[in-house]
mmCIF file of C-alpha atoms and ligand atoms in Angstrom:
data_model
loop_
_atom_site.group_PDB
_atom_site.id
_atom_site.type_symbol
_atom_site.label_atom_id
_atom_site.label_comp_id
_atom_site.label_asym_id
_atom_site.label_seq_id
_atom_site.Cartn_x
_atom_site.Cartn_y
_atom_site.Cartn_z
ATOM 1 C CA MET A 245 60.642 -195.342 100.272
ATOM 2 C CA THR A 246 59.952 -194.040 103.781
ATOM 3 C CA GLU A 247 57.889 -196.283 106.066
ATOM 4 C CA ARG A 248 54.421 -195.117 107.027
ATOM 5 C CA PRO A 249 53.662 -194.458 110.703
ATOM 6 C CA VAL A 250 52.104 -197.351 112.619
ATOM 7 C CA ALA A 251 48.894 -197.056 114.673
ATOM 8 C CA LEU A 252 47.305 -199.645 116.952
ATOM 9 C CA VAL A 253 43.567 -199.152 117.513
ATOM 10 C CA THR A 254 41.551 -201.152 120.051
ATOM 11 C CA GLY A 255 37.809 -201.696 119.690
ATOM 12 C CA ALA A 256 38.391 -201.611 115.924
ATOM 13 C CA SER A 257 35.977 -204.427 115.049
ATOM 14 C CA ARG A 258 33.076 -201.928 115.061
ATOM 15 C CA GLY A 259 31.783 -198.553 116.244
ATOM 16 C CA VAL A 260 34.216 -195.735 116.941
ATOM 17 C CA GLY A 261 37.339 -197.908 116.654
ATOM 18 C CA ALA A 262 36.406 -199.065 113.134
ATOM 19 C CA ALA A 263 35.697 -195.441 112.109
ATOM 20 C CA VAL A 264 39.080 -194.358 113.526
ATOM 21 C CA ALA A 265 40.758 -197.160 111.548
ATOM 22 C CA ARG A 266 39.095 -195.970 108.324
ATOM 23 C CA ALA A 267 40.145 -192.381 109.013
ATOM 24 C CA LEU A 268 43.780 -193.353 109.677
ATOM 25 C CA ALA A 269 44.142 -195.883 106.854
ATOM 26 C CA PRO A 270 45.249 -193.396 104.134
ATOM 27 C CA THR A 271 48.256 -192.319 106.222
ATOM 28 C CA HIS A 272 49.032 -195.144 108.695
ATOM 29 C CA ASP A 273 49.779 -198.854 108.745
ATOM 30 C CA LEU A 274 47.250 -200.298 111.170
ATOM 31 C CA VAL A 275 47.056 -202.997 113.818
ATOM 32 C CA LEU A 276 43.381 -203.458 114.638
ATOM 33 C CA GLY A 277 42.384 -204.962 117.988
ATOM 34 C CA GLY A 278 39.091 -206.627 118.916
ATOM 35 C CA ARG A 279 37.663 -209.995 119.938
ATOM 36 C CA ASP A 280 35.433 -210.704 116.934
ATOM 37 C CA ARG A 281 37.894 -212.120 114.391
ATOM 38 C CA ALA A 282 35.413 -212.158 111.484
ATOM 39 C CA ALA A 283 34.483 -208.506 112.076
ATOM 40 C CA LEU A 284 38.170 -207.528 112.320
ATOM 41 C CA ASP A 285 38.948 -209.385 109.085
ATOM 42 C CA ALA A 286 36.090 -207.536 107.347
ATOM 43 C CA VAL A 287 37.444 -204.122 108.447
ATOM 44 C CA CYS A 288 41.003 -205.124 107.426
ATOM 45 C CA ALA A 289 39.787 -206.319 104.006
ATOM 46 C CA GLU A 290 38.621 -202.740 103.293
ATOM 47 C CA LEU A 291 41.870 -201.146 104.408
ATOM 48 C CA PRO A 292 45.201 -201.896 102.707
ATOM 49 C CA GLY A 293 47.981 -201.869 105.321
ATOM 50 C CA ALA A 294 45.688 -203.052 108.152
ATOM 51 C CA ARG A 295 46.337 -206.218 110.180
ATOM 52 C CA PRO A 296 43.899 -207.878 112.617
ATOM 53 C CA TRP A 297 44.956 -208.321 116.231
ATOM 54 C CA PRO A 298 42.393 -210.615 117.890
ATOM 55 C CA VAL A 299 42.725 -210.076 121.634
ATOM 56 C CA GLU A 300 40.783 -210.296 124.893
ATOM 57 C CA LEU A 301 41.996 -207.040 126.410
ATOM 58 C CA THR A 302 41.097 -207.911 129.993
ATOM 59 C CA ALA A 303 43.747 -210.656 129.798
ATOM 60 C CA VAL A 304 46.306 -208.939 127.546
ATOM 61 C CA THR A 305 49.909 -210.111 128.059
ATOM 62 C CA ALA A 306 53.401 -209.288 126.810
ATOM 63 C CA SER A 307 53.153 -212.326 124.480
ATOM 64 C CA ASP A 308 50.045 -210.882 122.824
ATOM 65 C CA VAL A 309 51.985 -207.711 122.094
ATOM 66 C CA GLU A 310 55.159 -209.556 121.012
ATOM 67 C CA ALA A 311 53.041 -211.594 118.575
ATOM 68 C CA VAL A 312 52.442 -208.429 116.518
ATOM 69 C CA ASP A 313 55.139 -208.043 113.827
ATOM 70 C CA ARG A 314 57.103 -204.795 113.490
ATOM 71 C CA LEU A 315 55.877 -203.282 116.748
ATOM 72 C CA ASP A 316 59.236 -202.071 118.042
ATOM 73 C CA ARG A 317 58.043 -198.532 117.154
ATOM 74 C CA LEU A 318 54.484 -197.334 117.612
ATOM 75 C CA ASP A 319 53.472 -193.863 116.453
ATOM 76 C CA LEU A 320 49.889 -193.918 117.678
ATOM 77 C CA LEU A 321 47.886 -195.952 120.196
ATOM 78 C CA VAL A 322 44.127 -195.342 120.188
ATOM 79 C CA HIS A 323 42.165 -196.902 123.040
ATOM 80 C CA SER A 324 38.564 -197.199 121.849
ATOM 81 C CA ALA A 325 37.446 -200.546 123.345
ATOM 82 C CA GLY A 326 34.955 -200.040 126.146
ATOM 83 C CA VAL A 327 31.767 -201.315 127.754
ATOM 84 C CA ALA A 328 28.737 -199.523 129.201
ATOM 85 C CA ARG A 329 26.168 -201.041 131.572
ATOM 86 C CA ILE A 330 23.918 -198.605 133.335
ATOM 87 C CA GLY A 331 22.235 -199.049 136.720
ATOM 88 C CA ASP A 332 21.816 -197.318 140.067
ATOM 89 C CA VAL A 333 24.443 -197.925 142.726
ATOM 90 C CA GLY A 334 21.847 -199.796 144.821
ATOM 91 C CA GLU A 335 21.294 -202.271 141.987
ATOM 92 C CA THR A 336 24.884 -202.739 140.807
ATOM 93 C CA PRO A 337 26.732 -205.725 142.279
ATOM 94 C CA VAL A 338 30.499 -205.562 142.653
ATOM 95 C CA GLU A 339 30.996 -207.984 139.719
ATOM 96 C CA GLU A 340 29.483 -205.350 137.397
ATOM 97 C CA TRP A 341 31.818 -202.643 138.757
ATOM 98 C CA ARG A 342 34.740 -205.023 138.207
ATOM 99 C CA ARG A 343 33.684 -205.941 134.637
ATOM 100 C CA THR A 344 33.403 -202.254 133.746
ATOM 101 C CA PHE A 345 36.741 -201.287 135.270
ATOM 102 C CA GLU A 346 38.483 -204.348 133.762
ATOM 103 C CA VAL A 347 37.781 -203.142 130.202
ATOM 104 C CA ASN A 348 37.533 -199.353 130.580
ATOM 105 C CA LEU A 349 40.547 -198.846 132.850
ATOM 106 C CA PHE A 350 42.694 -201.845 133.804
ATOM 107 C CA ALA A 351 43.065 -203.156 130.239
ATOM 108 C CA VAL A 352 43.961 -199.647 129.039
ATOM 109 C CA ALA A 353 46.599 -199.277 131.766
ATOM 110 C CA GLU A 354 48.177 -202.661 131.049
ATOM 111 C CA LEU A 355 48.183 -202.356 127.247
ATOM 112 C CA THR A 356 49.690 -198.872 127.508
ATOM 113 C CA ARG A 357 52.391 -200.154 129.870
ATOM 114 C CA LEU A 358 53.261 -202.994 127.478
ATOM 115 C CA LEU A 359 53.484 -200.623 124.516
ATOM 116 C CA LEU A 360 55.342 -197.755 126.179
ATOM 117 C CA PRO A 361 58.816 -198.811 124.964
ATOM 118 C CA ALA A 362 57.523 -198.790 121.364
ATOM 119 C CA LEU A 363 55.721 -195.460 121.891
ATOM 120 C CA ARG A 364 58.858 -193.900 123.387
ATOM 121 C CA ALA A 365 60.967 -195.197 120.489
ATOM 122 C CA ALA A 366 58.685 -193.376 118.032
ATOM 123 C CA ARG A 367 57.969 -190.351 120.281
ATOM 124 C CA GLY A 368 54.390 -191.410 119.659
ATOM 125 C CA GLN A 369 50.931 -190.440 120.848
ATOM 126 C CA VAL A 370 48.238 -192.078 122.956
ATOM 127 C CA VAL A 371 44.609 -191.110 122.309
ATOM 128 C CA LEU A 372 41.973 -192.293 124.786
ATOM 129 C CA ILE A 373 38.279 -192.401 123.953
ATOM 130 C CA ASN A 374 36.686 -191.274 127.189
ATOM 131 C CA SER A 375 33.111 -189.914 127.434
ATOM 132 C CA THR A 376 31.308 -186.825 128.690
ATOM 133 C CA SER A 377 30.438 -189.267 131.518
ATOM 134 C CA GLY A 378 34.122 -188.863 132.427
ATOM 135 C CA GLN A 379 33.490 -185.149 133.049
ATOM 136 C CA ARG A 380 30.064 -185.139 134.717
ATOM 137 C CA VAL A 381 28.069 -187.983 136.217
ATOM 138 C CA ASN A 382 24.325 -188.602 135.872
ATOM 139 C CA ALA A 383 22.163 -190.763 138.127
ATOM 140 C CA GLY A 384 22.240 -194.378 136.972
ATOM 141 C CA TRP A 385 25.695 -194.070 135.436
ATOM 142 C CA GLY A 386 27.888 -194.592 138.538
ATOM 143 C CA ALA A 387 30.057 -197.527 137.464
ATOM 144 C CA TYR A 388 30.576 -196.347 133.868
ATOM 145 C CA ALA A 389 31.249 -192.731 134.899
ATOM 146 C CA ALA A 390 33.608 -193.808 137.686
ATOM 147 C CA SER A 391 35.601 -195.884 135.186
ATOM 148 C CA LYS A 392 35.795 -192.917 132.799
ATOM 149 C CA PHE A 393 36.722 -190.422 135.575
ATOM 150 C CA ALA A 394 39.496 -192.875 136.471
ATOM 151 C CA LEU A 395 40.511 -193.093 132.810
ATOM 152 C CA ARG A 396 40.883 -189.298 132.804
ATOM 153 C CA ALA A 397 43.200 -189.506 135.833
ATOM 154 C CA PHE A 398 45.172 -192.245 134.097
ATOM 155 C CA ALA A 399 45.596 -190.076 130.982
ATOM 156 C CA ASP A 400 46.672 -187.027 132.993
ATOM 157 C CA ALA A 401 49.270 -189.022 134.967
ATOM 158 C CA LEU A 402 50.572 -190.653 131.773
ATOM 159 C CA ARG A 403 50.896 -187.256 130.048
ATOM 160 C CA LEU A 404 52.981 -185.825 132.898
ATOM 161 C CA GLU A 405 55.166 -188.917 133.235
ATOM 162 C CA GLU A 406 55.844 -189.414 129.522
ATOM 163 C CA HIS A 407 56.388 -185.762 128.621
ATOM 164 C CA PRO A 408 60.179 -186.105 129.076
ATOM 165 C CA ASN A 409 60.094 -189.084 126.672
ATOM 166 C CA GLY A 410 58.297 -187.115 123.973
ATOM 167 C CA VAL A 411 55.073 -189.169 124.208
ATOM 168 C CA ARG A 412 51.935 -187.001 123.913
ATOM 169 C CA VAL A 413 48.565 -188.009 125.408
ATOM 170 C CA ALA A 414 45.113 -186.823 124.313
ATOM 171 C CA THR A 415 41.676 -187.579 125.728
ATOM 172 C CA VAL A 416 38.546 -187.327 123.564
ATOM 173 C CA TYR A 417 35.264 -186.879 125.476
ATOM 174 C CA PRO A 418 32.304 -187.671 123.197
ATOM 175 C CA GLY A 419 28.619 -187.475 124.092
ATOM 176 C CA ARG A 420 26.265 -190.171 122.747
ATOM 177 C CA ILE A 421 27.499 -191.793 119.521
ATOM 178 C CA ALA A 422 25.451 -193.789 116.984
ATOM 179 C CA THR A 423 26.969 -197.251 117.575
ATOM 180 C CA ASP A 424 25.970 -200.668 118.924
ATOM 181 C CA MET A 425 26.901 -199.459 122.421
ATOM 182 C CA GLN A 426 24.342 -196.644 122.230
ATOM 183 C CA LYS A 427 21.694 -199.027 120.844
ATOM 184 C CA ASP A 428 22.294 -201.213 123.865
ATOM 185 C CA VAL A 429 22.252 -198.242 126.279
ATOM 186 C CA ARG A 430 18.924 -197.039 124.834
ATOM 187 C CA GLU A 431 17.527 -200.548 125.340
ATOM 188 C CA GLN A 432 18.709 -200.491 128.954
ATOM 189 C CA GLU A 433 17.062 -197.038 129.372
ATOM 190 C CA GLY A 434 13.847 -198.319 127.759
ATOM 191 C CA GLY A 435 13.942 -195.587 125.071
ATOM 192 C CA ASP A 436 13.994 -195.427 121.259
ATOM 193 C CA TYR A 437 17.246 -195.499 119.330
ATOM 194 C CA ASP A 438 17.355 -192.714 116.739
ATOM 195 C CA PRO A 439 20.904 -192.518 115.309
ATOM 196 C CA SER A 440 20.240 -189.047 113.847
ATOM 197 C CA ARG A 441 20.181 -187.670 117.421
ATOM 198 C CA TYR A 442 23.706 -188.884 118.141
ATOM 199 C CA ILE A 443 27.242 -188.136 116.933
ATOM 200 C CA ALA A 444 28.338 -190.228 113.936
ATOM 201 C CA PRO A 445 31.352 -192.429 114.751
ATOM 202 C CA GLU A 446 33.113 -190.789 111.780
ATOM 203 C CA SER A 447 32.849 -187.416 113.553
ATOM 204 C CA VAL A 448 34.558 -188.827 116.642
ATOM 205 C CA ALA A 449 37.217 -190.253 114.320
ATOM 206 C CA LYS A 450 37.828 -186.724 112.977
ATOM 207 C CA ALA A 451 38.507 -185.521 116.527
ATOM 208 C CA VAL A 452 40.965 -188.401 117.012
ATOM 209 C CA LEU A 453 42.629 -187.481 113.726
ATOM 210 C CA ALA A 454 42.959 -183.838 114.840
ATOM 211 C CA ALA A 455 44.824 -184.950 117.975
ATOM 212 C CA ALA A 456 46.866 -187.569 116.149
ATOM 213 C CA THR A 457 48.002 -185.222 113.383
ATOM 214 C CA ALA A 458 48.933 -182.291 115.651
ATOM 215 C CA THR A 459 52.330 -180.973 114.612
ATOM 216 C CA PRO A 460 55.217 -181.897 116.967
ATOM 217 C CA ASP A 461 55.265 -178.370 118.476
ATOM 218 C CA ALA A 462 51.671 -178.806 119.726
ATOM 219 C CA GLN A 463 49.996 -181.218 122.111
ATOM 220 C CA ILE A 464 46.237 -181.477 121.966
ATOM 221 C CA THR A 465 45.340 -182.682 125.441
ATOM 222 C CA GLU A 466 41.535 -182.761 125.490
ATOM 223 C CA ILE A 467 38.679 -182.578 122.993
ATOM 224 C CA THR A 468 34.985 -182.595 123.960
ATOM 225 C CA ILE A 469 32.457 -183.384 121.239
ATOM 226 C CA ARG A 470 28.676 -183.339 121.762
ATOM 227 C CA PRO A 471 25.736 -184.217 119.495
ATOM 228 C CA SER A 472 24.384 -181.067 117.815
ATOM 229 C CA ALA A 473 20.879 -182.283 118.760
ATOM 230 C CA SER A 474 21.664 -181.889 122.504
ATOM 231 C CA LEU A 475 21.939 -178.711 124.550
ATOM 232 C CA PRO A 476 25.641 -177.723 124.725
ATOM 233 C CA VAL A 477 25.904 -178.137 128.515
HETATM 234 N N1 NAP B 677 28.574 -195.131 121.937
HETATM 235 C C1 NAP B 677 28.489 -194.085 122.724
HETATM 236 O O1 NAP B 677 27.431 -193.442 122.863
HETATM 237 C C2 NAP B 677 29.709 -193.590 123.454
HETATM 238 C C3 NAP B 677 29.667 -192.313 124.033
HETATM 239 C C4 NAP B 677 30.810 -191.830 124.676
HETATM 240 C C5 NAP B 677 31.942 -192.595 124.745
HETATM 241 N N2 NAP B 677 31.947 -193.845 124.178
HETATM 242 C C6 NAP B 677 33.178 -194.614 124.291
HETATM 243 O O2 NAP B 677 33.655 -194.836 122.983
HETATM 244 C C7 NAP B 677 34.402 -196.061 122.935
HETATM 245 C C8 NAP B 677 33.928 -196.905 121.755
HETATM 246 O O3 NAP B 677 32.568 -197.232 121.963
HETATM 247 P P1 NAP B 677 31.634 -197.774 120.775
HETATM 248 O O4 NAP B 677 30.400 -197.006 120.851
HETATM 249 O O5 NAP B 677 32.413 -197.881 119.526
HETATM 250 O O6 NAP B 677 31.336 -199.266 121.349
HETATM 251 P P2 NAP B 677 30.869 -200.597 120.595
HETATM 252 O O7 NAP B 677 30.240 -200.287 119.299
HETATM 253 O O8 NAP B 677 30.108 -201.361 121.630
HETATM 254 O O9 NAP B 677 32.267 -201.336 120.328
HETATM 255 C C9 NAP B 677 33.031 -201.730 121.416
HETATM 256 C C10 NAP B 677 34.363 -202.229 120.945
HETATM 257 O O10 NAP B 677 35.149 -202.577 122.094
HETATM 258 C C11 NAP B 677 35.657 -203.909 121.927
HETATM 259 N N3 NAP B 677 35.763 -204.570 123.223
HETATM 260 C C12 NAP B 677 34.885 -204.522 124.269
HETATM 261 N N4 NAP B 677 35.312 -205.311 125.270
HETATM 262 C C13 NAP B 677 36.485 -205.845 124.871
HETATM 263 C C14 NAP B 677 37.408 -206.747 125.463
HETATM 264 N N5 NAP B 677 37.194 -207.262 126.693
HETATM 265 N N6 NAP B 677 38.519 -207.107 124.761
HETATM 266 C C15 NAP B 677 38.733 -206.619 123.519
HETATM 267 N N7 NAP B 677 37.894 -205.746 122.904
HETATM 268 C C16 NAP B 677 36.785 -205.389 123.570
HETATM 269 C C17 NAP B 677 34.620 -204.593 121.040
HETATM 270 O O11 NAP B 677 35.242 -205.685 120.418
HETATM 271 P P3 NAP B 677 34.402 -206.991 119.897
HETATM 272 O O12 NAP B 677 33.120 -206.500 119.317
HETATM 273 O O13 NAP B 677 35.314 -207.553 118.864
HETATM 274 O O14 NAP B 677 34.214 -207.848 121.085
HETATM 275 C C18 NAP B 677 34.243 -203.469 120.078
HETATM 276 O O15 NAP B 677 35.194 -203.384 119.026
HETATM 277 C C19 NAP B 677 34.207 -196.732 124.304
HETATM 278 O O16 NAP B 677 35.347 -196.503 125.088
HETATM 279 C C20 NAP B 677 32.998 -195.999 124.877
HETATM 280 O O17 NAP B 677 33.000 -195.994 126.301
HETATM 281 C C21 NAP B 677 30.874 -194.351 123.531
#
């Protein structure tokens, strides 16, 4: 029997990461990263072939990665973990900038670096969940958008560097998604939360799947996905 491809998904305890895990489960063996062990166990219980990987990504080390069995080859790495605090530049202390960059950029860079040998061995793919805030910034979104602009630069550098090793890199840029993060953002904005106005996490997962299942002759580099309820700007 041939072995199934292996995917590691961060932020898989809820939101987009959990939806990506569900979308990949029929075809991939899964390693699911997050901090909330009970939530990870609940997602894994639904998905045969999924293993929990409880991890604080801002402190991820080589030992954390070595602790995962059978990770000498990795076909797919999906970075979905992220944080979003909004606030004007004048009201955002440096600690908030650091917290945002620690999760949205530095943790992604370090985890990717640690997993590159396994990705190269499998000629695998990296898919990064960015944001339309990584393409265009709005007032009040400086720290989050800066972290996502930086994430775009990271992805573009990685794609160029790893091309000779057969590793493909895709960035997905979603608009607002109906998850806990958006609930929290709407609270910070002082507005209502109406999930029907936002993209379903399952729809973002479909975009990830499109990139992840591209045939070897094709590299999908960028996908932008907006809520149908918003103007397509
Ligand atoms: N929601 C939106 O409107 C929206 C729009 C565009 C882009 N995005 C991007 O989409 C991605 C997923 O967002 P989401 O809406 O699914 O968010 P979410 O529902 O808030 O889930 C965030 C996930 O990230 C994990 N996480 C956060 N900090 C972590 C850390 N330090 N170490 C380990 N795991 C950590 C959480 O794990 P635990 O719960 O286990 O701690 C959780 O699984 C993010 O990169 C976000 O920037 C979201």
